[in-house]
Tab-separated table of C-alpha atoms in Angstrom:
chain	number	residue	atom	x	y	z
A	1	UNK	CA	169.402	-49.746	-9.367
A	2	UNK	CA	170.797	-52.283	-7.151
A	3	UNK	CA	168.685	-55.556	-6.803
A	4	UNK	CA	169.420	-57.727	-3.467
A	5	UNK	CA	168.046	-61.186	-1.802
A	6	UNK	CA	168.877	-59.784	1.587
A	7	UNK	CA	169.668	-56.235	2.606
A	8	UNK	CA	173.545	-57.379	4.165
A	9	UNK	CA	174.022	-57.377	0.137
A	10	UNK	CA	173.963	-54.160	0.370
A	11	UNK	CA	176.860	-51.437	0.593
A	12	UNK	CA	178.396	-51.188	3.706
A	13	UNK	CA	177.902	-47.360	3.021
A	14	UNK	CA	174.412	-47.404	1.424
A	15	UNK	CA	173.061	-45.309	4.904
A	16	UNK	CA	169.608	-44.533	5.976
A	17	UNK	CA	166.483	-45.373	3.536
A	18	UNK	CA	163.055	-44.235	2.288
A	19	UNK	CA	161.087	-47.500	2.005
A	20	UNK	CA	158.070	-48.320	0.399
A	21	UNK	CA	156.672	-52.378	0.444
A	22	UNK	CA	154.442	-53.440	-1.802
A	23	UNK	CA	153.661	-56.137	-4.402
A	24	UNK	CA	154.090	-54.013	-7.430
A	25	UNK	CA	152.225	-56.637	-9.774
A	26	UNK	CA	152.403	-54.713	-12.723
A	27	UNK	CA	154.058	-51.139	-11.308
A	28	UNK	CA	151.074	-49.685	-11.912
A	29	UNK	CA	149.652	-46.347	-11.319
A	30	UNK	CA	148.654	-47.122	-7.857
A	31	UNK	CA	152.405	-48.272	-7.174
A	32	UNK	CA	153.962	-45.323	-8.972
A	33	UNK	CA	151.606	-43.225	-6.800
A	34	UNK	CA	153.797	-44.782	-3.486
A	35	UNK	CA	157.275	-45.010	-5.176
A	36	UNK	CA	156.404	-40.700	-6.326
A	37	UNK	CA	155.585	-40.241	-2.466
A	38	UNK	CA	159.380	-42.291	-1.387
A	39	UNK	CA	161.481	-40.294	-4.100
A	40	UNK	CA	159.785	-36.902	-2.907
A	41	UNK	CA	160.506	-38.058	0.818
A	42	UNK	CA	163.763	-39.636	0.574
A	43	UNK	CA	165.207	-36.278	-1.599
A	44	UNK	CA	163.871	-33.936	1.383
A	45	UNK	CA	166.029	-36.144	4.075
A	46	UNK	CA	168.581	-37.142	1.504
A	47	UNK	CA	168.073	-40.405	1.776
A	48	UNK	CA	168.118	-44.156	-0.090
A	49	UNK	CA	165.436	-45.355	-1.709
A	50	UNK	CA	164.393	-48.674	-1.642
A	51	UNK	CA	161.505	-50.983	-3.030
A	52	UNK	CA	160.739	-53.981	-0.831
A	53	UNK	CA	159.245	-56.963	-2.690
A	54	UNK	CA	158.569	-60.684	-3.270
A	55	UNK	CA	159.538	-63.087	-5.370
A	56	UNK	CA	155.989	-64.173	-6.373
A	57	UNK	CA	152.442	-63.527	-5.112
A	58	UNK	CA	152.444	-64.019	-0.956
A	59	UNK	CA	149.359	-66.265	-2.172
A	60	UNK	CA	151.414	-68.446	-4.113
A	61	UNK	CA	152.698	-69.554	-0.312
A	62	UNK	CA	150.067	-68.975	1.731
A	63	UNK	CA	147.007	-69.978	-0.209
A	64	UNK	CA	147.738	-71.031	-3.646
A	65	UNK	CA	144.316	-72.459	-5.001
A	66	UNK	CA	143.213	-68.276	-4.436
A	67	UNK	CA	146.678	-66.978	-5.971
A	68	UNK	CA	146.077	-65.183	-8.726
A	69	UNK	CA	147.973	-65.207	-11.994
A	70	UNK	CA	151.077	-62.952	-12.151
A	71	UNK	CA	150.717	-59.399	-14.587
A	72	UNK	CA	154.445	-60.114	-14.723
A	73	UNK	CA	157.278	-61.885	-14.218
A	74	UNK	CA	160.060	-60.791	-11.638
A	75	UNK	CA	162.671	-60.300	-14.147
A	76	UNK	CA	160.147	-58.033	-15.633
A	77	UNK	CA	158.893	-55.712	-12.054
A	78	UNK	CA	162.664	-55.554	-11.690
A	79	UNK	CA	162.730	-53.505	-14.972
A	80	UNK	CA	159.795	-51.546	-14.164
A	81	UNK	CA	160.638	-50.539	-10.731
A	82	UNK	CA	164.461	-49.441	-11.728
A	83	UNK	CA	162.966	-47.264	-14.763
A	84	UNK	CA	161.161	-44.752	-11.626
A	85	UNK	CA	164.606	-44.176	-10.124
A	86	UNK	CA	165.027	-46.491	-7.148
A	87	UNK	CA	168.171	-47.136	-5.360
A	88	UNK	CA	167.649	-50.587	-4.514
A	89	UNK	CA	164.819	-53.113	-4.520
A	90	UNK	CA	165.184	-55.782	-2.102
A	91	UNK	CA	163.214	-59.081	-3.805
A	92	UNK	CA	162.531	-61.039	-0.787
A	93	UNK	CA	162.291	-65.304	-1.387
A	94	UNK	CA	158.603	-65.639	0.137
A	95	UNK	CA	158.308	-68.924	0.780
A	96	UNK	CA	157.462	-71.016	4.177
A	97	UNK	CA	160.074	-69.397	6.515
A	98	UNK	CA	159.406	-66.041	5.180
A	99	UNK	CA	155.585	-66.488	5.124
A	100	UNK	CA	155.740	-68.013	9.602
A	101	UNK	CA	158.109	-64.654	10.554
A	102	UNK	CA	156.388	-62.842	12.886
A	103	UNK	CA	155.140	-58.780	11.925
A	104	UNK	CA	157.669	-57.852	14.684
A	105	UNK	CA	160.637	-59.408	13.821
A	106	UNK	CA	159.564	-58.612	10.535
A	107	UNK	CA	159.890	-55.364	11.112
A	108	UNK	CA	163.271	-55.489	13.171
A	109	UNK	CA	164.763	-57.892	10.855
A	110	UNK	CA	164.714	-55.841	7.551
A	111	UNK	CA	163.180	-51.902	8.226
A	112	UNK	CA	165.236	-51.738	11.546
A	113	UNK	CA	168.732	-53.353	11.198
A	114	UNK	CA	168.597	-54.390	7.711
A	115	UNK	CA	167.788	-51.200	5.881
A	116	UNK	CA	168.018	-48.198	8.615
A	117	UNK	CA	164.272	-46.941	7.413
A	118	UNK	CA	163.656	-43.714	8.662
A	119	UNK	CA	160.258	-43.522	6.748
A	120	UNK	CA	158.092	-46.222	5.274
A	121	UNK	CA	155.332	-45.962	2.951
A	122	UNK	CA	152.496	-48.832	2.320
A	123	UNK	CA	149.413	-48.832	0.742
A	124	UNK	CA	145.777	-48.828	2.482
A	125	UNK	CA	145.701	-52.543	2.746
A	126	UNK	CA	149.073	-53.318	3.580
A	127	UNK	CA	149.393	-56.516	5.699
A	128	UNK	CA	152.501	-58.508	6.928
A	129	UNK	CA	153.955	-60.822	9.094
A	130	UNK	CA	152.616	-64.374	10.023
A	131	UNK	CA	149.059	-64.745	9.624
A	132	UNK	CA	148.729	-60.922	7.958
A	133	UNK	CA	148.735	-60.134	11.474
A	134	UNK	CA	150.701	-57.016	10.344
A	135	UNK	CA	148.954	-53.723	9.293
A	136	UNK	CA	149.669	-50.226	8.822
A	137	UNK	CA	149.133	-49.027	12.452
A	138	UNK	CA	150.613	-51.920	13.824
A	139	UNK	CA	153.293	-50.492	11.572
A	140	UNK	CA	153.274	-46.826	12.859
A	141	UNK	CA	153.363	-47.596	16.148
A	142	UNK	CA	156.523	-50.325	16.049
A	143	UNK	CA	157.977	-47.109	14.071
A	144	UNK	CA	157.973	-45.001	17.463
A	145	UNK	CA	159.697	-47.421	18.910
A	146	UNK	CA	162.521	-48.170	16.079
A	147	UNK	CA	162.795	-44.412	15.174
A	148	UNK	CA	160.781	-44.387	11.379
A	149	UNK	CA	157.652	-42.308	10.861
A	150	UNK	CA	154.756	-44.632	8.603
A	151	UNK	CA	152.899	-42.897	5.554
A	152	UNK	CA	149.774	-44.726	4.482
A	153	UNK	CA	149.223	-43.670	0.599
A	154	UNK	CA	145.394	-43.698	-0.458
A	155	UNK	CA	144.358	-45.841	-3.031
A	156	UNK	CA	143.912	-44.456	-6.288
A	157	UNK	CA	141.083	-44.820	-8.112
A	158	UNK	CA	139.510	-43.930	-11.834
A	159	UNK	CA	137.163	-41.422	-12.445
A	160	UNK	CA	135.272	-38.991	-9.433
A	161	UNK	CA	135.313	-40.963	-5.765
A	162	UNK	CA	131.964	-41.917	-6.009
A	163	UNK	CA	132.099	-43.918	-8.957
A	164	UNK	CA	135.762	-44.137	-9.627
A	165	UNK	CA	137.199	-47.687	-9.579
A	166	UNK	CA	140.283	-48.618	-7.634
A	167	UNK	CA	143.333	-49.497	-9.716
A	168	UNK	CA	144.525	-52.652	-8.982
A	169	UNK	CA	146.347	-55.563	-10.518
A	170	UNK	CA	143.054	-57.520	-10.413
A	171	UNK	CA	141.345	-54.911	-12.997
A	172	UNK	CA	144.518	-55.113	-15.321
A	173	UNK	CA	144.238	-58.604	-15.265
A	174	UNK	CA	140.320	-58.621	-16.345
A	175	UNK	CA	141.534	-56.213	-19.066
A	176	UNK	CA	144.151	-58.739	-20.371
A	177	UNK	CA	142.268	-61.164	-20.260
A	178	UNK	CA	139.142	-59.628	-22.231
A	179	UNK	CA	141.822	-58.328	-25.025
A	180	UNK	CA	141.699	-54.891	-24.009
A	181	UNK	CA	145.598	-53.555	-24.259
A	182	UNK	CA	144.940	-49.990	-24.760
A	183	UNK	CA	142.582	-49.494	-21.302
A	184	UNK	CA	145.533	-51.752	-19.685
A	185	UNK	CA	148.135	-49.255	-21.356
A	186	UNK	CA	146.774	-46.603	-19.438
A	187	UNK	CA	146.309	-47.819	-16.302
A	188	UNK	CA	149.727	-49.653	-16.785
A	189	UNK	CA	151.607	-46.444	-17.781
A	190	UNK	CA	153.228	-48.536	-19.936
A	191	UNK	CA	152.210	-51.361	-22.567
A	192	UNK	CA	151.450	-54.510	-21.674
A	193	UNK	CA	154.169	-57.023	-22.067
A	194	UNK	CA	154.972	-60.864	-21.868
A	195	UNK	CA	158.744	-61.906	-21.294
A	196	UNK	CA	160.298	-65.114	-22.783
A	197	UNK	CA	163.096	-67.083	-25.354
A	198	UNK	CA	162.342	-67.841	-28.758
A	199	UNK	CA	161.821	-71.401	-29.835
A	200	UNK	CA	161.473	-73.484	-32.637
A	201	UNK	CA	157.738	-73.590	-33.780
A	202	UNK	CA	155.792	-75.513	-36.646
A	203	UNK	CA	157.489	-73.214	-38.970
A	204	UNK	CA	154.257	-72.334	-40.610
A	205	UNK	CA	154.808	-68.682	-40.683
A	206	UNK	CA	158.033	-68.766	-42.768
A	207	UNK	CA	156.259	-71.264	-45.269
A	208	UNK	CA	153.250	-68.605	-45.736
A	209	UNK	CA	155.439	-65.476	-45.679
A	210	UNK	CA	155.251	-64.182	-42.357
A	211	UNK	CA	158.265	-65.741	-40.139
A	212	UNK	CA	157.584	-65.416	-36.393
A	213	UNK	CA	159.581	-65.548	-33.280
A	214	UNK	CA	157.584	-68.400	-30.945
A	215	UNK	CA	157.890	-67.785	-27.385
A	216	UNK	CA	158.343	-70.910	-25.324
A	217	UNK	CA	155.556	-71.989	-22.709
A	218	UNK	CA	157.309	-71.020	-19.600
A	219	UNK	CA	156.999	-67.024	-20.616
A	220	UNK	CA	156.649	-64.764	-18.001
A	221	UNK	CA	153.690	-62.388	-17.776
A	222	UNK	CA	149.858	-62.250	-18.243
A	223	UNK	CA	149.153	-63.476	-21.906
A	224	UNK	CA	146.043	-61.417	-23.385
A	225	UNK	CA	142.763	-62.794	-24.801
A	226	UNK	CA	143.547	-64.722	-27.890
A	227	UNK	CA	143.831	-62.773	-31.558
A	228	UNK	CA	146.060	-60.652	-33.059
A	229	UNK	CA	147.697	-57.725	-31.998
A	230	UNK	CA	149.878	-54.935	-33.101
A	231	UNK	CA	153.103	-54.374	-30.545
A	232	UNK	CA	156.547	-54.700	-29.867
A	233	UNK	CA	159.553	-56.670	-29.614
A	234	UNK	CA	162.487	-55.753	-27.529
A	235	UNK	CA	165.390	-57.471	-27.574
A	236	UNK	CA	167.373	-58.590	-24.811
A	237	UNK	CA	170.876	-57.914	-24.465
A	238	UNK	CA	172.836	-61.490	-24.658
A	239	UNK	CA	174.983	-61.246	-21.661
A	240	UNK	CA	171.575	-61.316	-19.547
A	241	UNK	CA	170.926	-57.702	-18.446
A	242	UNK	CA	167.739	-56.959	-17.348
A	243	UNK	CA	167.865	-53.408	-19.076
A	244	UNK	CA	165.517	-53.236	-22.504
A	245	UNK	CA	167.699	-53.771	-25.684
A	246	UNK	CA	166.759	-52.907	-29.106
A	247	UNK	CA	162.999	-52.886	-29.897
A	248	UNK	CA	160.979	-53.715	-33.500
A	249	UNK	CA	157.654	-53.121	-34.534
A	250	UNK	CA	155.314	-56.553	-34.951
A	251	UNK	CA	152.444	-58.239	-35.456
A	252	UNK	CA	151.463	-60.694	-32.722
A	253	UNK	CA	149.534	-63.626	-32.416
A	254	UNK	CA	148.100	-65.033	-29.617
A	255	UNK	CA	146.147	-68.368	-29.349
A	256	UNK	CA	146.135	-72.432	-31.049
A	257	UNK	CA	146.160	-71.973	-34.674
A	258	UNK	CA	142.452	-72.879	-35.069
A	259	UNK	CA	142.588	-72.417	-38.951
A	260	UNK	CA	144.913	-75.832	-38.496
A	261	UNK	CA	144.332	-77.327	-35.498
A	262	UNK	CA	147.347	-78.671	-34.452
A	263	UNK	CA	148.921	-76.322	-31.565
A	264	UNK	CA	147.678	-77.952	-28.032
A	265	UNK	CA	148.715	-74.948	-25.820
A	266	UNK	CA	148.334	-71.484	-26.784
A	267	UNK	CA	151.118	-69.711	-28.461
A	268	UNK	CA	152.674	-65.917	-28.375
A	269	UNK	CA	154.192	-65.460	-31.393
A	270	UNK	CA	155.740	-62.214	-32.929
A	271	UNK	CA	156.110	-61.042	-36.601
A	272	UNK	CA	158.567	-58.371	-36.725
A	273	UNK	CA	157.481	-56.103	-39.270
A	274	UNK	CA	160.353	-55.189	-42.808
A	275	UNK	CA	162.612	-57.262	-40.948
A	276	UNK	CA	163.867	-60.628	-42.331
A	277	UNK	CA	167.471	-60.603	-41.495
A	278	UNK	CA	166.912	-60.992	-37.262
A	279	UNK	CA	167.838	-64.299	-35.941
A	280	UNK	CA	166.025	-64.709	-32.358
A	281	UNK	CA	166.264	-67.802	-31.732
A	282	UNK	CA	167.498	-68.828	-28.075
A	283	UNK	CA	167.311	-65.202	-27.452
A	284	UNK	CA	165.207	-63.682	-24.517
A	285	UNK	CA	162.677	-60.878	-25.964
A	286	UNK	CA	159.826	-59.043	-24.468
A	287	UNK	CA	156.693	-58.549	-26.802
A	288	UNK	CA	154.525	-55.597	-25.585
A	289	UNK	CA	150.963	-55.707	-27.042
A	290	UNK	CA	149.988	-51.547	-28.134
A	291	UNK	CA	146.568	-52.580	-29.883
A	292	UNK	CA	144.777	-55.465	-30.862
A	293	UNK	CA	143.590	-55.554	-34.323
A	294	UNK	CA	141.094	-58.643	-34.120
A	295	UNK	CA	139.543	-62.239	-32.751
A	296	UNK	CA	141.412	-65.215	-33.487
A	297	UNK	CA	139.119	-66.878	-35.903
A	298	UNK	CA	139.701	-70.304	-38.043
A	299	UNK	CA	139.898	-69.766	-41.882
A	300	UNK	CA	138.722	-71.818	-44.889
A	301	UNK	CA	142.228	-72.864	-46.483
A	302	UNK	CA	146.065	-71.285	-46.888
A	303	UNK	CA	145.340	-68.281	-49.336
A	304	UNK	CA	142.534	-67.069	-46.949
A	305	UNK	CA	144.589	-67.102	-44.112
A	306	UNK	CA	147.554	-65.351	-46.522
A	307	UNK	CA	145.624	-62.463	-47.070
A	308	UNK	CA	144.351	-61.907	-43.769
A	309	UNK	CA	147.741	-61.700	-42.711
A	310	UNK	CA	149.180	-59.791	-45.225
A	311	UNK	CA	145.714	-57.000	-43.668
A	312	UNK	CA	147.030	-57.813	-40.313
A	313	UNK	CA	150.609	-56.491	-41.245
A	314	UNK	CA	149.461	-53.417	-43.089
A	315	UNK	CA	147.004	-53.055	-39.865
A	316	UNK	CA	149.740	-53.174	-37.500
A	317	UNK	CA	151.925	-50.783	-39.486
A	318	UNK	CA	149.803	-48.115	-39.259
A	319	UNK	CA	148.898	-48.742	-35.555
A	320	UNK	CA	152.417	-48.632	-34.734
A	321	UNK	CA	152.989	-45.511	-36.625
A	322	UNK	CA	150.528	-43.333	-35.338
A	323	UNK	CA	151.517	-44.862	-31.261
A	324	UNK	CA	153.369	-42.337	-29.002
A	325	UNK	CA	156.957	-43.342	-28.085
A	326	UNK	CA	156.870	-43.812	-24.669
A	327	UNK	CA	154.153	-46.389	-24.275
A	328	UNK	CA	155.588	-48.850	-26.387
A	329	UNK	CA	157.292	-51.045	-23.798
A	330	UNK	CA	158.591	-51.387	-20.236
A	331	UNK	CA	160.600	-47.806	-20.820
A	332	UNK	CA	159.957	-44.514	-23.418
């Protein structure tokens, strides 16, 4: 998949598109229900297919004291929207001068001349252009003008349509946030994961046994509920490509270190499992969180806390064992 800042990055050659604009916080099932829609379109017309994005939350511009916190990173919605097949995704810089372009020129500047859309599919509440003014019939109707048809793809939603709620990047988030993985999983398509290089910590896991790979502060991606989990770590080739390297089965702790005390921030760190011999350090690694196995809780001394991890280990191992392939990470 190609990834651009600005569609004259493009080929010269690249020719008409399929479009579809969106978020994609998470590339969730509601987003993979749009990007199904542009592959099936764009393969009856023969044409590109492209993902239109931002570099953060339009929030994070416009209104940042209501932005929400990411689901992930845009290294890591890069990943997610090449694994459905995309041509291109165009990650557009949304800051001031992107935020006071008018719907219009919007519309002109990168559907029209930028990507040659033909079709262009949104979601139900789809807005764009300065002040949101933008919406999907505003949308349709510039298209009979500039020569692109408009497909508005219904929200999808959980359970019957009465009761059913709608999948969204705000649910995941509540998810993540109360620990549940697994529900997250499944709305996710994929597991959960936080993207970031391993640092130096206290050391304290070598000392009792269990060495861990810390990630540093500035991660990427929605860190779950404190406690313990049992996931993945995929390692990131070193020349920087985005594309998921190898990938090791771990125990994973999230939180302070209550049993000591001494960790201000809260910490991601990873214990690959049988593996002693992997030297991550300054690497860049995704952990993906499959299950968690408990509450981060303080303990009454060192041999306590040994053999809770030593349960936490054989926990995780036989999580891990019995979890399908394909959800264990950005990609089967």
């Amino acid at each position: 998949m190609i990834v651009v800042g600005d569609p004259s990055e493009l080929p010269s050659d690249f020719g008409d598109t399929v479009v579809a604009i969106g978020k994609f916080d998470g590339v969730h099932a509601g987003h993979r229900t749009i990007i199904d829609h542009l592959l099936i379109d764009a393969a009856s017309c023969d044409a590109r297919t492209v993902a239109v994005t931002f570099d953060r939350n339009p929030l994070a511009t416009i209104a940042p004291e209501h932005c929400p916190e990411p689901v992930v990173g845009v290294g890591q919605k890069i990943d997610l929207l090449a694994a459905t097949g995309l041509d291109a995704t165009l990650v557009l810089e949304f800051d001031q001068r992107l935020a006071a372009v008018p719907a219009e020129e919007f519309v002109r500047r990168y559907l029209v001349d930028g990507l040659r859309a033909t079709r262009v599919l949104v979601g139900e509440d789809f807005r764009f252009g300065q002040g949101g003014k933008g919406n999907p019939d505003m949308l349709a109707e510039m298209g009979k003008e500039h020569g692109f048809t408009v497909a508005v793809i219904a929200d999808v939603a959980s359970g019957d349509q009465a009761t059913g709620r709608r999948v969204s990047s705000t649910w995941i988030r509540e998810l993540l946030a109360e620990g549940d993985v697994e529900r997250a999983a499944k709305i996710l398509g994929h597991a959960h994961a936080v993207r970031g290089r391993v640092v130096r910590g206290l050391q304290r896991g070598r000392e009792l046994g269990f060495p861990t790979a810390n990630l540093a502060p500035d991660l990427t991606g929605f860190v779950p509920a404190d406690g313990v989990y049992a996931g993945w770590v995929a390692v990131m080739p070193p020349d920087g490509d985005l594309a998921i390297g190898a990938q090791f089965p771990a125990a994973i702790s999230v939180g302070t270190n209550p049993t000591f005390d001494d960790v201000p921030e809260r910490v991601v760190e990873a214990h690959v499992l049988g593996r002693y011999d992997l030297d991550l350090y300054d690497r860049t690694v995704d952990v993906s969180f499959s299950y968690r196995i408990r509450g981060m809780v303080a303990f009454d001394g060192m041999e306590p806390l040994k053999a809770q991890m030593q349960n936490d280990v054989e926990t995780a191992w036989t999580l891990l064992r019995s979890r399908p392939r394909a959800i264990r990470g950005l990609m089967p």
